[in-house]
């Protein structure tokens, strides 16, 4: 993790805001557009919204373990095949989008002379945005395995792992958005 931390710090010190901010905005906008287009198409083919897009925090989109297993068991061969392109994109785009937040934080905090800012730069919290993409990988792998395995035991374990990773991903996602606001404010202040 120290090499990853060093890489984020290095990128934060070398990448200019003129490149970083348009990149961060662009990657996030592109991903939102892809989700907005792909999600309804998948739902039309599968009869269900993508498991990845079924938010665990809001009803009526709340997905339970039992409901997720039921949905996967009802996927047609076309729906299973259609999930693969999404799987590939969903293993790339969140990493690009959320690693950009870590680099932005490093860039913004490098000029803040407070002890708290310097502590944050050198703490594992700087890598919190990377957790979104990291746990998204486990979520995606769990869904794919649950969709394509014949063993009920493996399907249950894979779905449990996927939904657990989904919750951990959410636990990284929300603080990433929340912490970005005070970090930007600190950078503007100093």
mmCIF file of C-alpha atoms in Angstrom:
data_model
loop_
_atom_site.group_PDB
_atom_site.id
_atom_site.type_symbol
_atom_site.label_atom_id
_atom_site.label_comp_id
_atom_site.label_asym_id
_atom_site.label_seq_id
_atom_site.Cartn_x
_atom_site.Cartn_y
_atom_site.Cartn_z
ATOM 1 C CA UNK A 1 0.000 0.000 0.000
ATOM 2 C CA UNK A 2 2.907 2.362 0.526
ATOM 3 C CA UNK A 3 3.772 2.189 -3.177
ATOM 4 C CA UNK A 4 0.169 2.975 -4.102
ATOM 5 C CA UNK A 5 0.123 5.800 -1.577
ATOM 6 C CA UNK A 6 3.389 7.145 -2.977
ATOM 7 C CA UNK A 7 1.981 6.969 -6.517
ATOM 8 C CA UNK A 8 -1.131 8.945 -5.534
ATOM 9 C CA UNK A 9 1.027 11.563 -3.777
ATOM 10 C CA UNK A 10 3.353 11.773 -6.754
ATOM 11 C CA UNK A 11 0.499 12.195 -9.215
ATOM 12 C CA UNK A 12 -1.082 14.777 -6.926
ATOM 13 C CA UNK A 13 2.139 16.777 -6.989
ATOM 14 C CA UNK A 14 2.729 16.531 -10.746
ATOM 15 C CA UNK A 15 -0.683 16.624 -12.409
ATOM 16 C CA UNK A 16 -1.972 20.119 -13.018
ATOM 17 C CA UNK A 17 -5.518 21.152 -12.128
ATOM 18 C CA UNK A 18 -6.042 22.060 -15.793
ATOM 19 C CA UNK A 19 -5.729 18.354 -16.619
ATOM 20 C CA UNK A 20 -7.003 16.769 -13.428
ATOM 21 C CA UNK A 21 -10.325 18.579 -13.050
ATOM 22 C CA UNK A 22 -11.515 18.098 -16.658
ATOM 23 C CA UNK A 23 -10.392 14.438 -16.437
ATOM 24 C CA UNK A 24 -12.297 13.872 -13.182
ATOM 25 C CA UNK A 25 -15.434 15.576 -14.493
ATOM 26 C CA UNK A 26 -15.162 13.919 -17.914
ATOM 27 C CA UNK A 27 -14.725 10.374 -16.603
ATOM 28 C CA UNK A 28 -17.621 10.775 -14.190
ATOM 29 C CA UNK A 29 -19.913 12.290 -16.853
ATOM 30 C CA UNK A 30 -19.033 9.549 -19.352
ATOM 31 C CA UNK A 31 -19.723 6.862 -16.738
ATOM 32 C CA UNK A 32 -23.070 8.426 -15.802
ATOM 33 C CA UNK A 33 -24.077 8.574 -19.478
ATOM 34 C CA UNK A 34 -23.056 4.931 -19.988
ATOM 35 C CA UNK A 35 -25.061 3.855 -16.945
ATOM 36 C CA UNK A 36 -28.066 5.892 -18.075
ATOM 37 C CA UNK A 37 -27.996 4.178 -21.479
ATOM 38 C CA UNK A 38 -26.969 0.663 -20.490
ATOM 39 C CA UNK A 39 -29.173 0.303 -17.416
ATOM 40 C CA UNK A 40 -32.549 0.632 -19.183
ATOM 41 C CA UNK A 41 -31.390 -1.599 -22.039
ATOM 42 C CA UNK A 42 -30.341 -4.320 -19.610
ATOM 43 C CA UNK A 43 -33.633 -3.968 -17.750
ATOM 44 C CA UNK A 44 -35.557 -4.359 -21.012
ATOM 45 C CA UNK A 45 -33.677 -7.557 -21.877
ATOM 46 C CA UNK A 46 -33.415 -9.068 -18.366
ATOM 47 C CA UNK A 47 -36.657 -7.850 -16.867
ATOM 48 C CA UNK A 48 -34.710 -6.441 -13.918
ATOM 49 C CA UNK A 49 -32.472 -3.469 -13.311
ATOM 50 C CA UNK A 50 -28.746 -4.284 -13.185
ATOM 51 C CA UNK A 51 -27.890 -5.602 -9.722
ATOM 52 C CA UNK A 52 -25.088 -3.038 -9.626
ATOM 53 C CA UNK A 53 -27.607 -0.210 -9.974
ATOM 54 C CA UNK A 54 -30.050 -1.463 -7.383
ATOM 55 C CA UNK A 55 -29.177 0.846 -4.549
ATOM 56 C CA UNK A 56 -29.020 -0.920 -1.207
ATOM 57 C CA UNK A 57 -30.031 2.249 0.648
ATOM 58 C CA UNK A 58 -33.249 3.329 -1.074
ATOM 59 C CA UNK A 59 -36.541 1.549 -1.414
ATOM 60 C CA UNK A 60 -38.096 0.461 -3.757
ATOM 61 C CA UNK A 61 -34.728 -0.263 -5.412
ATOM 62 C CA UNK A 62 -33.450 -2.028 -2.308
ATOM 63 C CA UNK A 63 -31.990 -5.406 -3.195
ATOM 64 C CA UNK A 64 -31.955 -8.241 -0.679
ATOM 65 C CA UNK A 65 -29.893 -11.394 -0.809
ATOM 66 C CA UNK A 66 -32.936 -13.515 -1.627
ATOM 67 C CA UNK A 67 -34.171 -11.117 -4.322
ATOM 68 C CA UNK A 68 -30.704 -10.887 -5.920
ATOM 69 C CA UNK A 69 -30.480 -14.697 -6.102
ATOM 70 C CA UNK A 70 -33.977 -14.868 -7.563
ATOM 71 C CA UNK A 71 -33.187 -12.283 -10.221
ATOM 72 C CA UNK A 72 -29.966 -14.003 -11.268
ATOM 73 C CA UNK A 73 -31.762 -17.345 -11.538
ATOM 74 C CA UNK A 74 -34.318 -15.756 -13.892
ATOM 75 C CA UNK A 75 -31.782 -14.163 -16.248
ATOM 76 C CA UNK A 76 -32.087 -15.426 -19.790
ATOM 77 C CA UNK A 77 -28.972 -16.415 -21.754
ATOM 78 C CA UNK A 78 -29.282 -13.023 -23.517
ATOM 79 C CA UNK A 79 -29.282 -11.172 -20.186
ATOM 80 C CA UNK A 80 -26.246 -13.126 -18.978
ATOM 81 C CA UNK A 81 -24.414 -12.345 -22.214
ATOM 82 C CA UNK A 82 -25.427 -8.687 -21.998
ATOM 83 C CA UNK A 83 -23.943 -8.424 -18.508
ATOM 84 C CA UNK A 84 -20.402 -9.156 -19.786
ATOM 85 C CA UNK A 85 -19.833 -5.800 -21.556
ATOM 86 C CA UNK A 86 -21.107 -4.030 -18.448
ATOM 87 C CA UNK A 87 -18.809 -6.184 -16.302
ATOM 88 C CA UNK A 88 -15.808 -5.041 -18.347
ATOM 89 C CA UNK A 89 -16.758 -1.358 -18.194
ATOM 90 C CA UNK A 90 -17.615 -1.562 -14.498
ATOM 91 C CA UNK A 91 -14.166 -2.939 -13.753
ATOM 92 C CA UNK A 92 -12.494 0.037 -15.466
ATOM 93 C CA UNK A 93 -14.603 3.174 -15.088
ATOM 94 C CA UNK A 94 -15.036 3.328 -11.280
ATOM 95 C CA UNK A 95 -11.276 2.917 -10.850
ATOM 96 C CA UNK A 96 -10.618 5.785 -13.260
ATOM 97 C CA UNK A 97 -13.282 7.972 -11.692
ATOM 98 C CA UNK A 98 -12.475 7.418 -8.032
ATOM 99 C CA UNK A 99 -8.693 7.207 -8.246
ATOM 100 C CA UNK A 100 -9.003 10.722 -9.682
ATOM 101 C CA UNK A 101 -10.541 11.857 -6.398
ATOM 102 C CA UNK A 102 -7.522 10.565 -4.456
ATOM 103 C CA UNK A 103 -5.150 12.384 -6.819
ATOM 104 C CA UNK A 104 -7.271 15.541 -6.536
ATOM 105 C CA UNK A 105 -7.129 15.338 -2.734
ATOM 106 C CA UNK A 106 -3.338 14.930 -2.854
ATOM 107 C CA UNK A 107 -3.030 17.888 -5.212
ATOM 108 C CA UNK A 108 -5.287 20.159 -3.168
ATOM 109 C CA UNK A 109 -3.817 19.288 0.231
ATOM 110 C CA UNK A 110 -0.158 19.551 -0.770
ATOM 111 C CA UNK A 111 -0.297 23.319 -0.310
ATOM 112 C CA UNK A 112 -2.277 23.331 2.943
ATOM 113 C CA UNK A 113 0.223 23.924 5.761
ATOM 114 C CA UNK A 114 -1.892 22.588 8.635
ATOM 115 C CA UNK A 115 -0.892 19.523 10.621
ATOM 116 C CA UNK A 116 -4.288 17.954 9.941
ATOM 117 C CA UNK A 117 -3.874 18.315 6.164
ATOM 118 C CA UNK A 118 -0.370 16.852 6.258
ATOM 119 C CA UNK A 119 -1.553 14.009 8.480
ATOM 120 C CA UNK A 120 -4.410 13.273 6.049
ATOM 121 C CA UNK A 121 -2.004 13.270 3.069
ATOM 122 C CA UNK A 122 0.134 10.614 4.734
ATOM 123 C CA UNK A 123 -2.691 8.551 6.206
ATOM 124 C CA UNK A 124 -4.573 5.652 4.598
ATOM 125 C CA UNK A 125 -7.620 7.950 4.315
ATOM 126 C CA UNK A 126 -6.040 9.444 1.202
ATOM 127 C CA UNK A 127 -6.709 6.098 -0.509
ATOM 128 C CA UNK A 128 -10.361 5.909 0.547
ATOM 129 C CA UNK A 129 -11.651 6.750 -2.966
ATOM 130 C CA UNK A 130 -9.744 3.762 -4.341
ATOM 131 C CA UNK A 131 -11.897 1.530 -2.138
ATOM 132 C CA UNK A 132 -14.887 2.311 -4.354
ATOM 133 C CA UNK A 133 -13.288 0.705 -7.394
ATOM 134 C CA UNK A 134 -11.541 -2.012 -5.408
ATOM 135 C CA UNK A 135 -14.724 -3.289 -3.771
ATOM 136 C CA UNK A 136 -16.609 -2.824 -7.029
ATOM 137 C CA UNK A 137 -14.289 -5.482 -8.511
ATOM 138 C CA UNK A 138 -15.352 -7.955 -5.816
ATOM 139 C CA UNK A 139 -18.991 -7.044 -6.287
ATOM 140 C CA UNK A 140 -18.720 -7.621 -10.045
ATOM 141 C CA UNK A 141 -16.870 -10.911 -9.659
ATOM 142 C CA UNK A 142 -19.493 -12.127 -7.206
ATOM 143 C CA UNK A 143 -22.336 -11.286 -9.597
ATOM 144 C CA UNK A 144 -20.622 -12.963 -12.547
ATOM 145 C CA UNK A 145 -19.913 -16.090 -10.543
ATOM 146 C CA UNK A 146 -23.479 -16.164 -9.193
ATOM 147 C CA UNK A 147 -24.838 -15.834 -12.755
ATOM 148 C CA UNK A 148 -22.699 -18.518 -14.305
ATOM 149 C CA UNK A 149 -22.290 -21.237 -11.699
ATOM 150 C CA UNK A 150 -24.441 -24.330 -11.509
ATOM 151 C CA UNK A 151 -23.694 -25.010 -7.854
ATOM 152 C CA UNK A 152 -26.288 -23.502 -5.476
ATOM 153 C CA UNK A 153 -23.683 -23.379 -2.699
ATOM 154 C CA UNK A 154 -21.228 -21.439 -4.877
ATOM 155 C CA UNK A 155 -24.030 -19.174 -6.141
ATOM 156 C CA UNK A 156 -25.034 -18.335 -2.552
ATOM 157 C CA UNK A 157 -21.437 -17.657 -1.476
ATOM 158 C CA UNK A 158 -20.764 -15.529 -4.565
ATOM 159 C CA UNK A 159 -23.904 -13.456 -4.055
ATOM 160 C CA UNK A 160 -23.134 -12.986 -0.375
ATOM 161 C CA UNK A 161 -19.634 -11.777 -1.293
ATOM 162 C CA UNK A 162 -21.026 -9.467 -3.992
ATOM 163 C CA UNK A 163 -23.591 -7.840 -1.729
ATOM 164 C CA UNK A 164 -21.062 -7.490 1.104
ATOM 165 C CA UNK A 165 -18.648 -5.791 -1.292
ATOM 166 C CA UNK A 166 -21.520 -3.557 -2.454
ATOM 167 C CA UNK A 167 -22.037 -2.320 1.132
ATOM 168 C CA UNK A 168 -18.307 -1.751 1.694
ATOM 169 C CA UNK A 169 -18.110 0.080 -1.641
ATOM 170 C CA UNK A 170 -20.950 2.336 -0.480
ATOM 171 C CA UNK A 171 -19.079 2.903 2.781
ATOM 172 C CA UNK A 172 -16.174 4.267 0.697
ATOM 173 C CA UNK A 173 -18.331 6.151 -1.816
ATOM 174 C CA UNK A 174 -20.262 8.439 0.497
ATOM 175 C CA UNK A 175 -17.238 9.669 2.513
ATOM 176 C CA UNK A 176 -15.375 10.293 -0.751
ATOM 177 C CA UNK A 177 -18.046 12.742 -1.843
ATOM 178 C CA UNK A 178 -18.426 14.259 1.624
ATOM 179 C CA UNK A 179 -14.684 14.726 2.263
ATOM 180 C CA UNK A 180 -14.119 16.339 -1.125
ATOM 181 C CA UNK A 181 -16.075 19.437 -0.049
ATOM 182 C CA UNK A 182 -13.942 20.394 2.988
ATOM 183 C CA UNK A 183 -10.739 19.482 1.122
ATOM 184 C CA UNK A 184 -11.658 21.869 -1.690
ATOM 185 C CA UNK A 185 -12.613 24.522 0.872
ATOM 186 C CA UNK A 186 -9.267 24.125 2.683
ATOM 187 C CA UNK A 187 -7.350 24.412 -0.570
ATOM 188 C CA UNK A 188 -9.257 27.569 -1.518
ATOM 189 C CA UNK A 189 -8.708 29.009 1.973
ATOM 190 C CA UNK A 190 -4.933 28.478 1.812
#
